[in-house]
XYZ file of C-alpha atoms in Angstrom:
772
model
C 14.373 27.721 25.992
C 12.502 29.397 23.119
C 12.530 32.774 24.903
C 16.287 32.570 25.561
C 17.006 31.568 21.933
C 14.902 34.385 20.499
C 16.575 36.953 22.755
C 20.069 35.790 21.765
C 19.286 35.697 18.075
C 17.502 39.056 18.163
C 20.617 40.735 19.549
C 22.693 39.156 16.781
C 20.285 40.320 14.083
C 20.119 43.876 15.474
C 23.914 44.028 15.553
C 24.134 42.839 11.953
C 21.610 45.414 10.757
C 23.387 48.188 12.639
C 26.715 47.295 11.038
C 25.482 47.467 7.484
C 22.548 49.884 7.558
C 24.864 52.799 6.813
C 25.628 51.525 3.289
C 24.590 54.173 0.742
C 24.435 54.769 -2.994
C 23.776 51.193 -4.122
C 21.336 49.630 -6.572
C 19.002 46.777 -5.622
C 20.084 43.472 -7.238
C 17.591 42.501 -9.919
C 17.013 39.006 -8.531
C 16.453 40.407 -5.030
C 13.386 42.479 -5.953
C 10.392 41.426 -3.866
C 8.729 38.543 -5.773
C 5.093 38.910 -6.692
C 2.254 36.504 -6.124
C 2.274 35.664 -9.828
C 5.621 33.896 -9.422
C 5.452 30.599 -11.346
C 5.776 27.283 -9.495
C 6.021 24.048 -11.455
C 5.791 21.142 -9.028
C 2.831 22.322 -6.985
C 0.345 20.916 -9.493
C 2.762 19.038 -11.815
C 2.222 21.769 -14.448
C 3.066 25.493 -14.408
C 0.871 27.235 -11.875
C 0.806 30.692 -10.309
C 1.911 30.644 -6.709
C -1.072 32.765 -5.666
C -3.406 29.911 -6.648
C -1.805 27.338 -4.337
C -2.874 26.907 -0.703
C 0.241 24.932 0.246
C 3.318 26.844 1.432
C 6.025 26.700 -1.254
C 9.469 28.254 -1.501
C 11.337 28.738 -4.769
C 15.135 28.836 -4.951
C 15.942 30.403 -8.312
C 18.860 29.853 -10.687
C 20.017 33.424 -9.956
C 20.226 32.696 -6.238
C 21.988 29.368 -6.865
C 24.714 31.129 -8.855
C 25.078 33.868 -6.259
C 25.170 31.469 -3.289
C 27.976 29.533 -5.040
C 27.937 26.670 -2.494
C 30.072 23.537 -2.518
C 27.136 21.115 -2.731
C 23.349 20.991 -2.864
C 22.966 20.463 0.878
C 24.899 23.654 1.604
C 22.696 25.425 -0.928
C 19.501 24.379 0.870
C 20.906 25.481 4.218
C 22.048 28.846 2.866
C 18.462 29.762 1.905
C 17.548 30.045 5.605
C 14.315 28.001 5.715
C 15.606 24.411 5.596
C 17.634 22.769 8.345
C 20.442 20.454 7.133
C 22.211 17.823 9.262
C 25.720 16.448 8.515
C 27.447 13.316 9.803
C 30.406 13.840 7.483
C 31.628 16.389 4.966
C 30.060 14.353 2.159
C 26.666 14.422 3.833
C 23.588 16.651 3.898
C 20.225 15.582 5.267
C 17.434 18.183 4.867
C 14.810 18.559 7.597
C 11.364 20.020 6.836
C 9.031 20.781 9.737
C 10.707 18.168 11.937
C 10.712 15.409 9.309
C 13.925 14.083 7.786
C 15.405 11.391 5.550
C 12.773 8.873 4.346
C 9.998 11.170 5.620
C 10.969 13.927 3.183
C 10.453 13.167 -0.496
C 13.274 14.085 -2.877
C 12.330 14.558 -6.529
C 14.537 15.249 -9.532
C 12.914 16.365 -12.791
C 9.545 14.970 -11.733
C 10.877 11.542 -10.658
C 11.067 10.213 -7.104
C 14.584 9.730 -5.745
C 13.427 7.941 -2.569
C 13.751 4.181 -2.857
C 13.403 1.031 -0.747
C 16.609 1.637 1.280
C 16.061 5.307 2.207
C 16.566 5.192 5.945
C 14.974 7.075 8.818
C 18.358 8.272 10.096
C 20.444 10.791 8.199
C 20.935 10.713 4.425
C 23.442 12.198 1.997
C 21.592 11.628 -1.298
C 20.961 15.322 -2.046
C 24.671 15.841 -2.778
C 24.328 13.538 -5.802
C 22.330 16.291 -7.535
C 24.684 18.805 -9.172
C 23.569 22.228 -7.925
C 25.487 23.886 -10.753
C 22.974 22.537 -13.280
C 19.776 23.396 -11.435
C 17.198 25.706 -12.958
C 15.350 25.879 -9.648
C 14.538 24.104 -6.400
C 10.971 24.047 -5.144
C 10.367 23.232 -1.490
C 6.861 22.050 -0.589
C 6.016 22.311 3.123
C 3.614 19.863 4.719
C 2.290 16.514 3.429
C 2.531 16.276 -0.359
C 1.266 12.725 -0.839
C -1.690 13.583 -3.086
C 0.552 14.283 -6.062
C 3.697 12.355 -5.140
C 2.659 9.388 -3.005
C 4.545 7.823 -0.123
C 7.276 9.519 1.958
C 6.198 13.176 1.633
C 5.188 13.431 5.301
C 6.972 16.663 6.134
C 7.207 17.932 2.593
C 9.092 17.508 -0.652
C 12.153 18.998 -2.311
C 11.922 19.160 -6.093
C 15.148 19.666 -8.056
C 14.640 20.966 -11.604
C 17.706 20.671 -13.837
C 18.310 22.972 -16.786
C 16.814 22.151 -20.173
C 18.522 22.327 -23.582
C 17.753 25.557 -25.434
C 16.723 25.704 -29.099
C 18.036 28.344 -31.475
C 16.149 31.645 -31.446
C 13.480 32.161 -34.145
C 15.134 33.099 -37.428
C 18.398 31.350 -36.521
C 19.318 27.816 -37.489
C 22.110 27.215 -34.973
C 23.665 28.588 -31.817
C 26.102 27.521 -29.136
C 26.477 28.760 -25.553
C 28.307 27.659 -22.464
C 29.192 28.312 -18.846
C 32.473 27.455 -17.184
C 33.948 28.179 -13.766
C 36.714 27.266 -11.380
C 36.446 27.686 -7.596
C 38.796 27.444 -4.621
C 37.806 27.409 -0.928
C 40.368 27.781 1.826
C 38.698 25.913 4.738
C 38.988 22.535 3.017
C 41.166 23.438 0.015
C 38.199 22.715 -2.240
C 38.997 22.778 -5.941
C 36.048 22.611 -8.342
C 35.975 22.731 -12.126
C 32.740 22.989 -14.076
C 31.867 23.240 -17.752
C 28.551 23.058 -19.591
C 27.802 23.587 -23.287
C 24.455 23.978 -25.060
C 24.177 23.390 -28.805
C 20.812 24.227 -30.331
C 19.174 24.047 -33.724
C 15.689 24.873 -34.929
C 14.148 21.584 -33.725
C 16.850 19.917 -31.657
C 19.190 20.830 -28.826
C 21.913 19.153 -26.765
C 23.078 20.145 -23.282
C 26.099 18.566 -21.613
C 27.710 19.319 -18.266
C 30.761 18.150 -16.321
C 31.651 19.005 -12.711
C 34.617 17.737 -10.691
C 35.262 18.629 -7.037
C 38.157 17.755 -4.764
C 37.357 18.426 -1.092
C 40.259 18.236 1.330
C 40.080 17.747 5.094
C 37.866 20.407 6.651
C 39.277 22.921 9.148
C 36.831 23.822 11.919
C 36.687 27.233 13.613
C 39.158 28.177 16.319
C 36.771 30.265 18.470
C 35.227 27.601 20.700
C 32.175 27.951 22.971
C 33.425 29.553 26.187
C 32.238 26.675 28.375
C 33.559 23.972 26.027
C 37.023 24.981 24.753
C 37.727 21.490 23.355
C 34.363 20.814 21.709
C 34.840 18.735 18.563
C 38.640 18.856 18.564
C 40.340 16.125 16.539
C 43.189 15.346 18.957
C 44.246 12.023 17.422
C 43.724 9.766 14.439
C 44.631 6.263 13.279
C 47.337 5.652 10.686
C 48.623 2.294 9.446
C 52.406 2.205 9.860
C 54.379 -0.851 8.719
C 51.159 -2.860 8.683
C 50.141 -1.873 12.228
C 47.329 0.497 13.206
C 48.846 3.318 15.229
C 47.175 6.215 17.036
C 48.936 9.474 16.209
C 48.571 12.907 17.723
C 46.980 15.443 15.409
C 49.376 18.368 15.036
C 46.398 20.621 14.225
C 43.362 19.579 16.345
C 41.160 21.992 14.361
C 41.781 19.968 11.193
C 39.215 17.190 10.808
C 41.554 14.497 9.549
C 40.096 12.045 7.047
C 37.035 14.071 6.161
C 37.910 14.866 2.526
C 36.598 13.198 -0.613
C 36.147 13.688 -4.365
C 32.995 13.869 -6.496
C 32.206 14.127 -10.174
C 28.868 14.780 -11.891
C 27.884 14.437 -15.550
C 24.632 15.542 -17.178
C 23.545 14.987 -20.789
C 20.204 16.124 -22.204
C 18.812 15.799 -25.711
C 15.697 17.638 -26.902
C 13.732 17.199 -30.117
C 10.753 19.441 -30.912
C 9.188 18.382 -34.233
C 6.247 20.770 -33.810
C 5.046 23.566 -31.574
C 2.939 21.180 -29.494
C 5.185 18.098 -29.172
C 8.519 17.774 -27.370
C 10.696 14.695 -26.864
C 13.576 14.734 -24.392
C 16.193 12.324 -23.046
C 17.694 13.061 -19.638
C 20.896 11.316 -18.464
C 22.610 12.037 -15.126
C 25.566 10.378 -13.422
C 27.051 11.196 -10.024
C 29.876 9.352 -8.314
C 32.388 9.748 -5.507
C 35.426 8.010 -4.131
C 35.277 6.742 -0.530
C 33.596 9.292 1.735
C 34.880 9.006 5.341
C 32.130 8.667 7.960
C 33.773 11.316 10.085
C 31.526 11.090 13.147
C 32.280 7.378 13.616
C 36.027 7.990 13.260
C 35.826 9.916 16.550
C 34.238 7.034 18.501
C 36.277 5.365 21.225
C 36.163 1.902 22.797
C 37.883 0.091 25.628
C 39.618 -2.849 23.933
C 41.169 -3.999 27.224
C 44.580 -5.647 27.477
C 47.556 -3.720 26.128
C 45.414 -1.507 23.916
C 43.036 -0.050 26.511
C 40.595 2.727 25.578
C 41.340 4.308 22.232
C 39.809 5.170 18.858
C 37.504 2.363 17.856
C 37.720 2.501 14.077
C 40.803 2.369 11.894
C 38.549 2.758 8.832
C 34.898 3.797 8.435
C 33.685 5.263 5.176
C 30.886 5.171 2.683
C 32.177 3.535 -0.450
C 31.699 5.179 -3.833
C 28.136 6.470 -4.006
C 26.809 6.089 -7.537
C 23.566 7.543 -8.861
C 22.655 6.971 -12.497
C 19.424 8.472 -13.795
C 17.848 8.180 -17.235
C 14.446 9.372 -18.384
C 12.568 9.753 -21.635
C 9.819 12.380 -21.537
C 7.082 13.181 -24.038
C 5.223 16.494 -23.687
C 2.110 17.300 -25.679
C 0.754 20.823 -25.280
C -2.029 21.228 -26.254
C -4.043 18.499 -27.979
C -7.654 18.385 -29.151
C -8.784 16.617 -25.987
C -6.260 17.706 -23.357
C -4.570 20.974 -22.550
C -1.302 19.339 -21.472
C 0.123 15.835 -21.137
C 3.474 14.582 -19.839
C 4.634 10.972 -20.112
C 7.875 10.033 -18.364
C 9.569 6.617 -18.470
C 12.610 6.415 -16.225
C 15.313 4.138 -14.811
C 17.644 4.693 -11.861
C 20.615 2.727 -10.562
C 21.950 3.484 -7.102
C 24.931 1.839 -5.471
C 26.172 2.631 -1.998
C 28.389 0.779 0.444
C 29.818 0.905 3.942
C 33.462 0.033 4.574
C 34.644 -0.445 8.132
C 37.541 -1.981 10.033
C 38.084 -1.817 13.764
C 41.396 -0.746 15.289
C 44.066 -3.452 14.973
C 41.598 -5.778 13.224
C 42.709 -7.532 10.038
C 39.268 -7.696 8.407
C 37.828 -4.790 6.428
C 34.099 -5.396 6.114
C 32.267 -4.103 3.044
C 28.478 -4.064 2.819
C 27.271 -3.121 -0.649
C 23.728 -2.245 -1.723
C 22.720 -2.233 -5.395
C 19.307 -0.786 -6.230
C 17.505 -0.747 -9.592
C 14.384 1.378 -10.022
C 11.979 1.431 -12.977
C 9.278 4.079 -13.106
C 6.500 5.529 -15.235
C 4.634 8.814 -14.674
C 1.630 10.050 -16.638
C 0.302 13.547 -15.907
C -2.661 15.177 -17.652
C -4.194 18.632 -17.293
C -7.603 19.812 -18.431
C -8.994 23.337 -17.990
C -12.642 24.283 -18.427
C -14.562 27.254 -17.159
C -13.371 28.041 -13.644
C -11.858 24.580 -13.137
C -8.299 23.258 -13.481
C -7.935 19.491 -13.153
C -4.609 17.656 -12.989
C -4.854 13.896 -12.960
C -2.546 11.003 -13.598
C -0.928 7.778 -12.516
C 2.513 6.664 -11.477
C 4.183 3.341 -10.815
C 7.646 2.475 -9.539
C 9.288 -0.941 -9.136
C 12.511 -1.325 -7.127
C 14.748 -4.266 -6.389
C 17.722 -4.543 -4.078
C 20.717 -6.826 -3.922
C 22.538 -6.692 -0.587
C 25.966 -8.315 -0.318
C 28.768 -8.328 2.240
C 32.430 -9.260 2.001
C 35.449 -9.109 4.261
C 38.985 -8.448 3.077
C 42.041 -9.366 5.101
C 44.211 -6.255 4.851
C 47.322 -8.290 5.568
C 46.844 -11.083 3.033
C 44.356 -9.561 0.565
C 42.091 -12.633 0.839
C 38.406 -11.801 0.243
C 35.602 -13.861 1.798
C 31.816 -13.634 1.814
C 29.959 -12.463 4.929
C 26.514 -13.641 5.974
C 26.127 -10.387 7.914
C 24.562 -8.259 5.160
C 22.900 -4.953 6.029
C 19.625 -6.083 4.437
C 18.251 -9.580 3.762
C 20.545 -11.398 1.338
C 17.771 -12.918 -0.771
C 15.250 -11.145 -3.011
C 14.104 -7.654 -2.064
C 11.395 -6.044 -4.198
C 9.017 -3.143 -3.739
C 6.180 -2.020 -6.001
C 4.351 1.284 -5.576
C 1.595 2.682 -7.762
C -1.202 5.181 -7.529
C -3.870 7.294 -9.199
C -4.385 10.924 -8.265
C -6.490 13.960 -9.096
C -5.745 17.528 -8.033
C -8.330 20.239 -8.672
C -8.472 24.038 -8.475
C -11.765 25.912 -8.591
C -11.668 29.697 -9.076
C -14.749 31.411 -7.731
C -16.282 34.073 -9.937
C -15.214 36.906 -7.653
C -11.593 35.856 -8.413
C -10.709 36.317 -4.757
C -11.401 32.806 -3.462
C -9.907 29.566 -4.761
C -10.536 25.978 -3.729
C -7.669 23.421 -3.789
C -8.720 19.787 -3.392
C -7.266 16.448 -4.321
C -7.318 12.675 -3.763
C -4.866 9.806 -4.241
C -5.380 6.047 -4.107
C -2.071 4.268 -3.499
C -1.042 0.613 -3.441
C 2.278 -0.858 -2.351
C 3.714 -4.347 -2.184
C 6.955 -5.392 -0.504
C 8.721 -8.761 -0.566
C 11.977 -9.505 1.243
C 13.610 -12.878 1.769
C 16.610 -14.196 3.681
C 18.609 -16.707 1.645
C 21.160 -17.414 4.386
C 19.765 -17.165 7.920
C 22.871 -18.492 9.679
C 23.895 -15.079 11.030
C 20.524 -13.472 11.715
C 18.938 -16.643 13.101
C 15.501 -15.055 12.776
C 12.277 -17.052 13.312
C 11.194 -16.113 9.773
C 12.907 -15.950 6.365
C 10.290 -14.037 4.350
C 8.700 -10.628 4.950
C 5.629 -9.593 2.962
C 3.544 -6.432 3.179
C 0.627 -5.130 1.127
C -0.685 -1.665 1.903
C -3.402 0.529 0.442
C -3.840 4.196 1.285
C -6.399 6.852 0.426
C -5.136 10.377 1.041
C -6.073 13.876 0.038
C -5.923 17.580 0.643
C -8.389 20.437 0.987
C -7.410 24.089 1.022
C -8.745 27.578 0.449
C -6.990 30.683 -0.817
C -8.342 34.155 -0.151
C -6.928 37.061 -2.190
C -8.379 40.299 -0.742
C -6.085 42.346 -2.994
C -3.176 42.057 -5.418
C -0.786 42.318 -2.464
C -2.373 40.034 0.089
C -2.860 36.290 0.373
C -4.428 34.244 3.159
C -4.483 30.475 2.778
C -5.352 27.469 4.891
C -4.655 23.887 3.928
C -5.528 20.493 5.392
C -3.572 17.557 4.012
C -2.954 13.901 4.760
C 0.392 12.233 4.190
C 1.507 8.627 4.394
C 4.673 6.565 4.238
C 4.733 2.812 3.744
C 7.558 0.893 5.456
C 10.401 0.005 3.122
C 13.118 -2.650 3.362
C 15.237 -0.371 5.519
C 12.427 0.027 8.062
C 11.456 -3.641 8.145
C 14.497 -5.796 7.730
C 17.906 -4.288 8.417
C 20.393 -4.961 11.180
C 22.819 -2.152 11.886
C 24.734 -0.450 14.665
C 22.827 2.688 15.570
C 25.246 4.532 17.822
C 25.895 5.218 21.495
C 23.562 6.719 24.083
C 24.767 7.366 27.608
C 27.837 5.236 26.890
C 25.681 2.260 25.844
C 26.170 0.831 22.344
C 22.913 0.184 20.480
C 21.953 -2.103 17.597
C 18.727 -1.996 15.551
C 17.080 -5.305 14.581
C 14.212 -6.176 12.195
C 10.541 -5.911 13.118
C 8.248 -7.202 10.336
C 5.055 -6.138 12.103
C 5.259 -2.366 11.626
C 2.539 -0.465 9.776
C 2.482 2.621 7.504
C 2.924 6.063 9.055
C 0.352 8.823 8.550
C 0.279 12.542 9.132
C -2.726 14.846 9.375
C -1.648 18.434 8.916
C -3.305 21.830 8.984
C -1.497 25.059 8.317
C -2.300 28.724 7.873
C -0.237 30.913 5.551
C -0.321 34.683 5.361
C 1.473 36.979 2.929
C 1.218 40.769 2.820
C 3.039 43.158 0.512
C 3.125 46.905 1.067
C 3.755 48.467 -2.313
C 6.881 47.321 -4.097
C 9.227 47.732 -1.163
C 8.054 45.650 1.747
C 6.705 42.119 2.092
C 6.079 39.968 5.130
C 4.905 36.389 5.380
C 4.152 33.922 8.151
C 3.082 30.310 8.373
C 1.944 28.165 11.302
C 1.248 24.435 11.276
C 0.065 21.575 13.455
C 0.686 17.945 12.482
C -0.818 14.851 14.076
C 1.502 11.933 13.444
C -0.142 8.512 13.830
C 1.617 5.139 13.863
C 4.903 7.026 13.895
C 7.900 4.717 13.632
C 10.242 5.247 16.553
C 13.176 3.207 17.851
C 12.516 1.729 21.282
C 14.141 -0.982 23.414
C 13.273 -4.390 21.966
C 14.262 -8.049 22.232
C 16.125 -10.205 19.717
C 15.566 -13.934 20.108
C 14.396 -13.179 23.639
C 17.456 -11.085 24.569
C 17.478 -7.331 25.284
C 21.185 -7.069 24.388
C 23.447 -8.883 21.941
C 27.122 -8.995 21.008
C 27.571 -6.993 17.776
C 30.928 -6.019 16.247
C 32.556 -7.307 19.397
C 30.561 -4.974 21.682
C 27.631 -5.805 23.946
C 24.817 -3.681 22.506
C 21.315 -2.768 23.608
C 18.660 -4.038 21.198
C 16.338 -1.481 19.558
C 13.704 -1.875 16.858
C 11.249 0.260 14.934
C 7.745 0.157 16.376
C 4.617 2.203 15.673
C 4.116 4.688 18.497
C 0.482 5.383 19.317
C 0.572 9.063 18.433
C 2.940 11.965 18.016
C 2.431 15.645 17.322
C 4.433 18.483 15.828
C 3.750 22.178 15.590
C 5.685 25.258 14.646
C 5.902 28.453 12.710
C 8.054 30.265 10.184
C 8.165 33.951 9.376
C 10.026 36.209 6.984
C 10.294 39.787 5.864
C 11.757 41.418 2.769
C 12.430 45.145 2.642
C 13.956 47.264 -0.118
C 14.727 50.919 0.533
C 16.622 53.120 -1.885
C 19.486 50.821 -2.749
C 19.412 48.066 -0.140
C 17.442 44.844 0.201
C 17.017 43.437 3.701
C 15.548 39.986 4.292
C 15.171 37.825 7.365
C 13.671 34.424 8.199
C 13.049 32.490 11.396
C 11.780 28.923 11.902
C 10.667 27.012 14.988
C 9.449 23.416 15.403
C 8.381 21.350 18.416
C 7.615 17.614 18.332
C 6.855 14.869 20.857
C 5.416 11.370 20.787
C 3.128 9.890 23.389
C 4.471 6.966 25.401
C 3.007 4.122 27.415
C 2.843 5.595 30.906
C 3.016 2.089 32.389
C 6.473 1.469 30.949
C 9.661 3.421 31.741
C 11.236 5.398 28.887
C 14.827 6.505 28.343
C 15.046 10.284 28.719
C 17.664 12.904 29.512
C 16.774 14.600 32.800
C 18.375 17.750 34.167
C 19.855 17.399 37.640
C 19.931 19.967 40.462
C 23.517 20.919 39.566
C 22.456 21.735 35.969
C 23.942 18.589 34.424
C 21.943 15.997 32.471
C 21.604 12.294 33.170
C 20.132 9.463 31.123
C 17.402 7.883 33.251
C 14.556 5.390 32.962
C 11.312 7.058 33.941
C 7.586 6.752 33.333
C 6.469 9.759 31.284
C 3.432 10.626 29.185
C 5.506 11.868 26.246
C 9.103 12.276 25.109
C 10.818 14.288 22.378
C 10.676 13.184 18.779
C 14.063 12.972 17.109
C 15.015 15.140 14.097
C 13.421 18.272 15.622
C 15.745 21.208 14.865
C 16.266 24.141 17.204
C 15.192 27.664 16.335
C 17.057 28.718 13.165
C 17.062 31.342 10.439
C 18.930 33.852 8.323
C 19.217 37.638 8.030
C 20.858 39.297 5.028
C 21.483 42.665 3.415
C 22.213 42.836 -0.317
C 23.177 45.749 -2.526
C 24.675 46.416 -5.961
C 26.394 49.261 -7.745
C 27.107 49.075 -11.463
C 29.237 45.948 -11.882
C 29.533 45.232 -8.151
C 27.135 43.071 -6.150
C 27.479 42.355 -2.421
C 25.544 40.442 0.207
C 26.222 40.376 3.949
C 24.343 37.750 5.904
C 24.048 35.978 9.214
C 23.027 32.344 9.732
C 21.935 31.321 13.229
C 20.718 28.397 15.352
C 19.322 28.407 18.890
C 20.214 26.024 21.722
C 19.116 22.390 21.600
C 19.174 21.282 25.238
C 19.842 17.643 26.042
C 16.411 17.091 27.587
C 14.965 17.927 24.154
C 16.959 15.074 22.569
C 15.419 11.693 21.798
C 17.560 9.220 23.744
C 16.724 6.255 21.485
C 16.590 8.041 18.120
C 18.944 9.726 15.679
C 19.784 12.935 17.557
C 23.394 11.828 18.229
C 23.782 13.185 21.756
C 27.253 11.601 21.897
C 28.521 14.249 19.457
C 27.092 17.190 21.433
C 28.225 18.822 24.675
C 27.018 17.520 28.077
C 24.268 20.157 27.892
C 23.287 19.629 24.257
C 24.167 21.591 21.128
C 25.070 25.245 21.826
C 23.484 28.141 19.991
C 25.620 29.745 17.295
C 25.658 32.386 14.583
C 28.025 33.177 11.724
C 28.715 36.431 9.900
C 29.345 36.045 6.179
C 29.959 38.135 3.086
C 29.916 37.424 -0.630
C 30.552 39.773 -3.512
C 30.947 39.669 -7.280
C 32.417 41.911 -9.960
C 31.516 41.743 -13.648
C 34.956 42.135 -15.259
C 33.569 41.930 -18.797
C 30.101 41.010 -20.105
C 31.302 37.381 -20.241
C 33.694 37.194 -17.291
C 32.560 37.298 -13.625
C 34.707 37.266 -10.481
C 33.176 36.091 -7.182
C 34.625 36.300 -3.681
C 33.173 35.150 -0.356
C 34.329 35.285 3.246
C 32.306 32.840 5.356
C 32.249 32.479 9.144
C 34.218 35.695 9.519
C 34.478 35.291 13.310
C 35.913 31.767 12.901
C 33.240 30.347 15.222
C 33.563 26.695 16.214
C 30.133 25.060 16.037
C 28.181 22.025 15.003
C 24.690 21.851 13.584
C 22.271 19.907 15.790
C 22.501 16.083 15.410
C 25.744 16.436 13.441
C 28.984 14.682 14.279
C 30.967 16.889 11.919
C 32.044 20.412 12.789
C 31.171 23.226 10.403
C 33.876 25.069 8.419
C 35.907 27.722 10.169
C 36.746 31.017 8.500
C 36.566 30.283 4.794
C 37.597 32.342 1.780
C 36.095 31.395 -1.582
C 37.385 32.601 -4.956
C 35.499 31.843 -8.182
C 36.021 32.855 -11.801
C 33.098 32.345 -14.210
C 33.099 32.534 -18.005
C 30.020 32.407 -20.217
C 29.677 32.559 -23.978
C-alpha cells in the first residue's frame, strides 16, 4: 500500500513541478526565504527560545503565512500547511491529527492556557474552529509527547495558538492607531466573511479589539468523481418539513451538500499596561459563537423504519447547537527581576457550552443534550539562566466542572420536557488537575552539543455522580478516580555547523481519563450495518506513551534546506473501544435501534511509528517546497478472543469478520499525505501554486470498532486524491491588497480519511484587505 501511494503521489508532484518550473523573472517572497536555525519558538520552553536549542520537532506557522493562506477557519489553515492531517464530520468541524493521535490525545493551547477539558472526547472534535485564525500571531506545533511542560493529553503532540498582542506607541510618540480590515467571498459555499481589528496604543497602555463574522452556505463538492465510484458522497435526497410532516425530497443538485452551512462570529479584546520596562500587565478576552452547525455525516444515515415508511433517511434533524467558547485571562510578566530572569503569572477562566440537537424522521420529539463547562486555571512559569544552564520551572492547576442536561421538545405542540437520558452523568462532575515541572537546557562548552531534560509530577482527581439513575440503571451512581503521574523527557542536540542539526529525543506522555472517557452513553455509529452504542466503564486507567524520535536538518547555503524526522511510540494502556456488556447484555435498544454495546477499555499495548520529510529550495526567483508524512499504528489483541476486522476476500472486496488475530489497526491513523508548492513574486504581485495529496486508506487498515467511519468511505476504503490550487495577491496601494485563489482546479470529488463530509469542489476566493 505504501509503495503504491508513493508512486502515485510522486507522479503528481513531478507533473506539478514540470508545469510551473518554466516560470521566470520573479522575486522570492520575503516570508518564503529558507528559515534559519535561530528562528524563535515560544512554547517549546514556555519562554522565547531558539529553535536550534530544542531537541523536540517543532513547526512554526507564521502570521505572514496565515495571511497568505487566507483560509476559512483554523482547521483549514492547519491542513494547508501540509504537515498536519485534519478530519471533518461536518463543514463546521476540524479535528487535527498528530502522529496518529487525535482529539483528546492532542493538547490544544491558546495563549499559554489549556483548551482541553473534561469532555474532550476521543472521537473527532471541532474546537479548533473557535480560535479566530485572523487574529493569530503564530501557531506552534509540537510533535511527540509534550507532557513535561503541559501535563495530560499531549500524547501525540500539542498545537499552541498565539493571538496578537496590543502594540504600544513607538518611542518618542505618545499615541498611535492602526487597523486591519478585510472582506472575503468563496464560491464553493458562498462564504461571506467580514473582519475588522483596531489597535490603539499609548506610551504605557494599548488596546486591541477584533471582530469577525462568517456566513458559510451549503458546500458544493467536486463533480469529478473517482472512476470506480461515480456516486461517492452524492447527496441525492434530504428531509424537509412540509405542512408539519417530514418529507424526503430529491436533491436537484446532488453535488450540493444540503444543510451543511452555518454562521460564526468571533470577538477578541486585549488590554495591555506597561508601567515600567520590566513589568507588563495584560487582560485577554475572547468570545466565539455559532448558530446550529448541522452534523452533516449523520444526516446521510439511513434506517429501515418498516411499515409504510420503509428504508429512508434516519434523521430529520441532527446538529450541534450553538458552540460557545468564552476565554478570559489576566497575565503578569516580570522581566527581569533581581532574583529571576523572567516570570509569567496567568490567572484564567473559560466557559464552554456545546449541545447536540437531534430528531428522527417523522418523530415529534427533538432531543437536546446540553453541556456547560466552567474552567478555572492558574499558571506560574519562571526562568533562571546561569552559566551554561537554562532552567524553566513552574506549576499549574486547573479545576473544571460540568453540568449535563437533556430536554425534549415536541415540534408539534412546543411542549418542553426533561430527559433522564443525558450524555454525561446528570449529577456533579468535577475534575482537578495540577502539577509541578522543571525543564532544563545545558549548553556544553564546545557550543555544539546541548542537553534537554525535564520532569513533571502531576496529580488529578475526578468525581462524577448520577443524580437520576432511572434511565442508565447502572450498578453504581458515583465514579471517583485519583491519579498521579511522573513523566519526563531527555534529548540531545548536535550542531556540527551553522547549517546542520541532528537531534534525538526520548519523552513520556500521559493522559488521565476524563468524564467523557469514563461516564458517557452515546451512539457511536455504524459498522458493517450494525448500529453501535458506547457505555460507561469506570475501571479504565490513564494512557501512557513512550516515544523516541530522531530529527535531522541540513541547509546548503541560503538556497536549499532538507529535513527529516522518524519516530517510534509505545502506547501502553491505550483506550480502545471493544465489544462490551451492559447489565449483562451485549446489545441494547437505543434511539429505537438494536445496537451493539461497546466500551472503552485499556488495551495491553499499542505501537505507532512513522516519518516526515521536507525540502525547501530557492533558485533565482522561485521557492519550491515539499512535505510528506507517513504513520502506521496497531494495538495488540488477546489472541484467545475473536476481534472485529475488515478482511479482503478473493474477489478483492472487503468483509467484516470475527477472527483471532495478534494485532489490529489503531483508529485515527491517517494515510500518506503531504504538500508540494511553488511560490514566486514580482514587484507587487505574489503567486503560489500548490498541490495537496493523500494516499489510499484501504478498508483492512480501518479500525472496525473505533472512529474511522468506514460507513462514509467506499467499499474499498478512502481513495487517494490530490488537488491543484493557486493563490495570488496584488498590492494595489501600500494600504490596499487584493487576493485571489482558485482551489481544487480539477474539481476533484474526494473525502479526507475518516470524514463524512466531502471536500469543496472547484472554489474561487476573492479577498480585499485594507490596513492603516
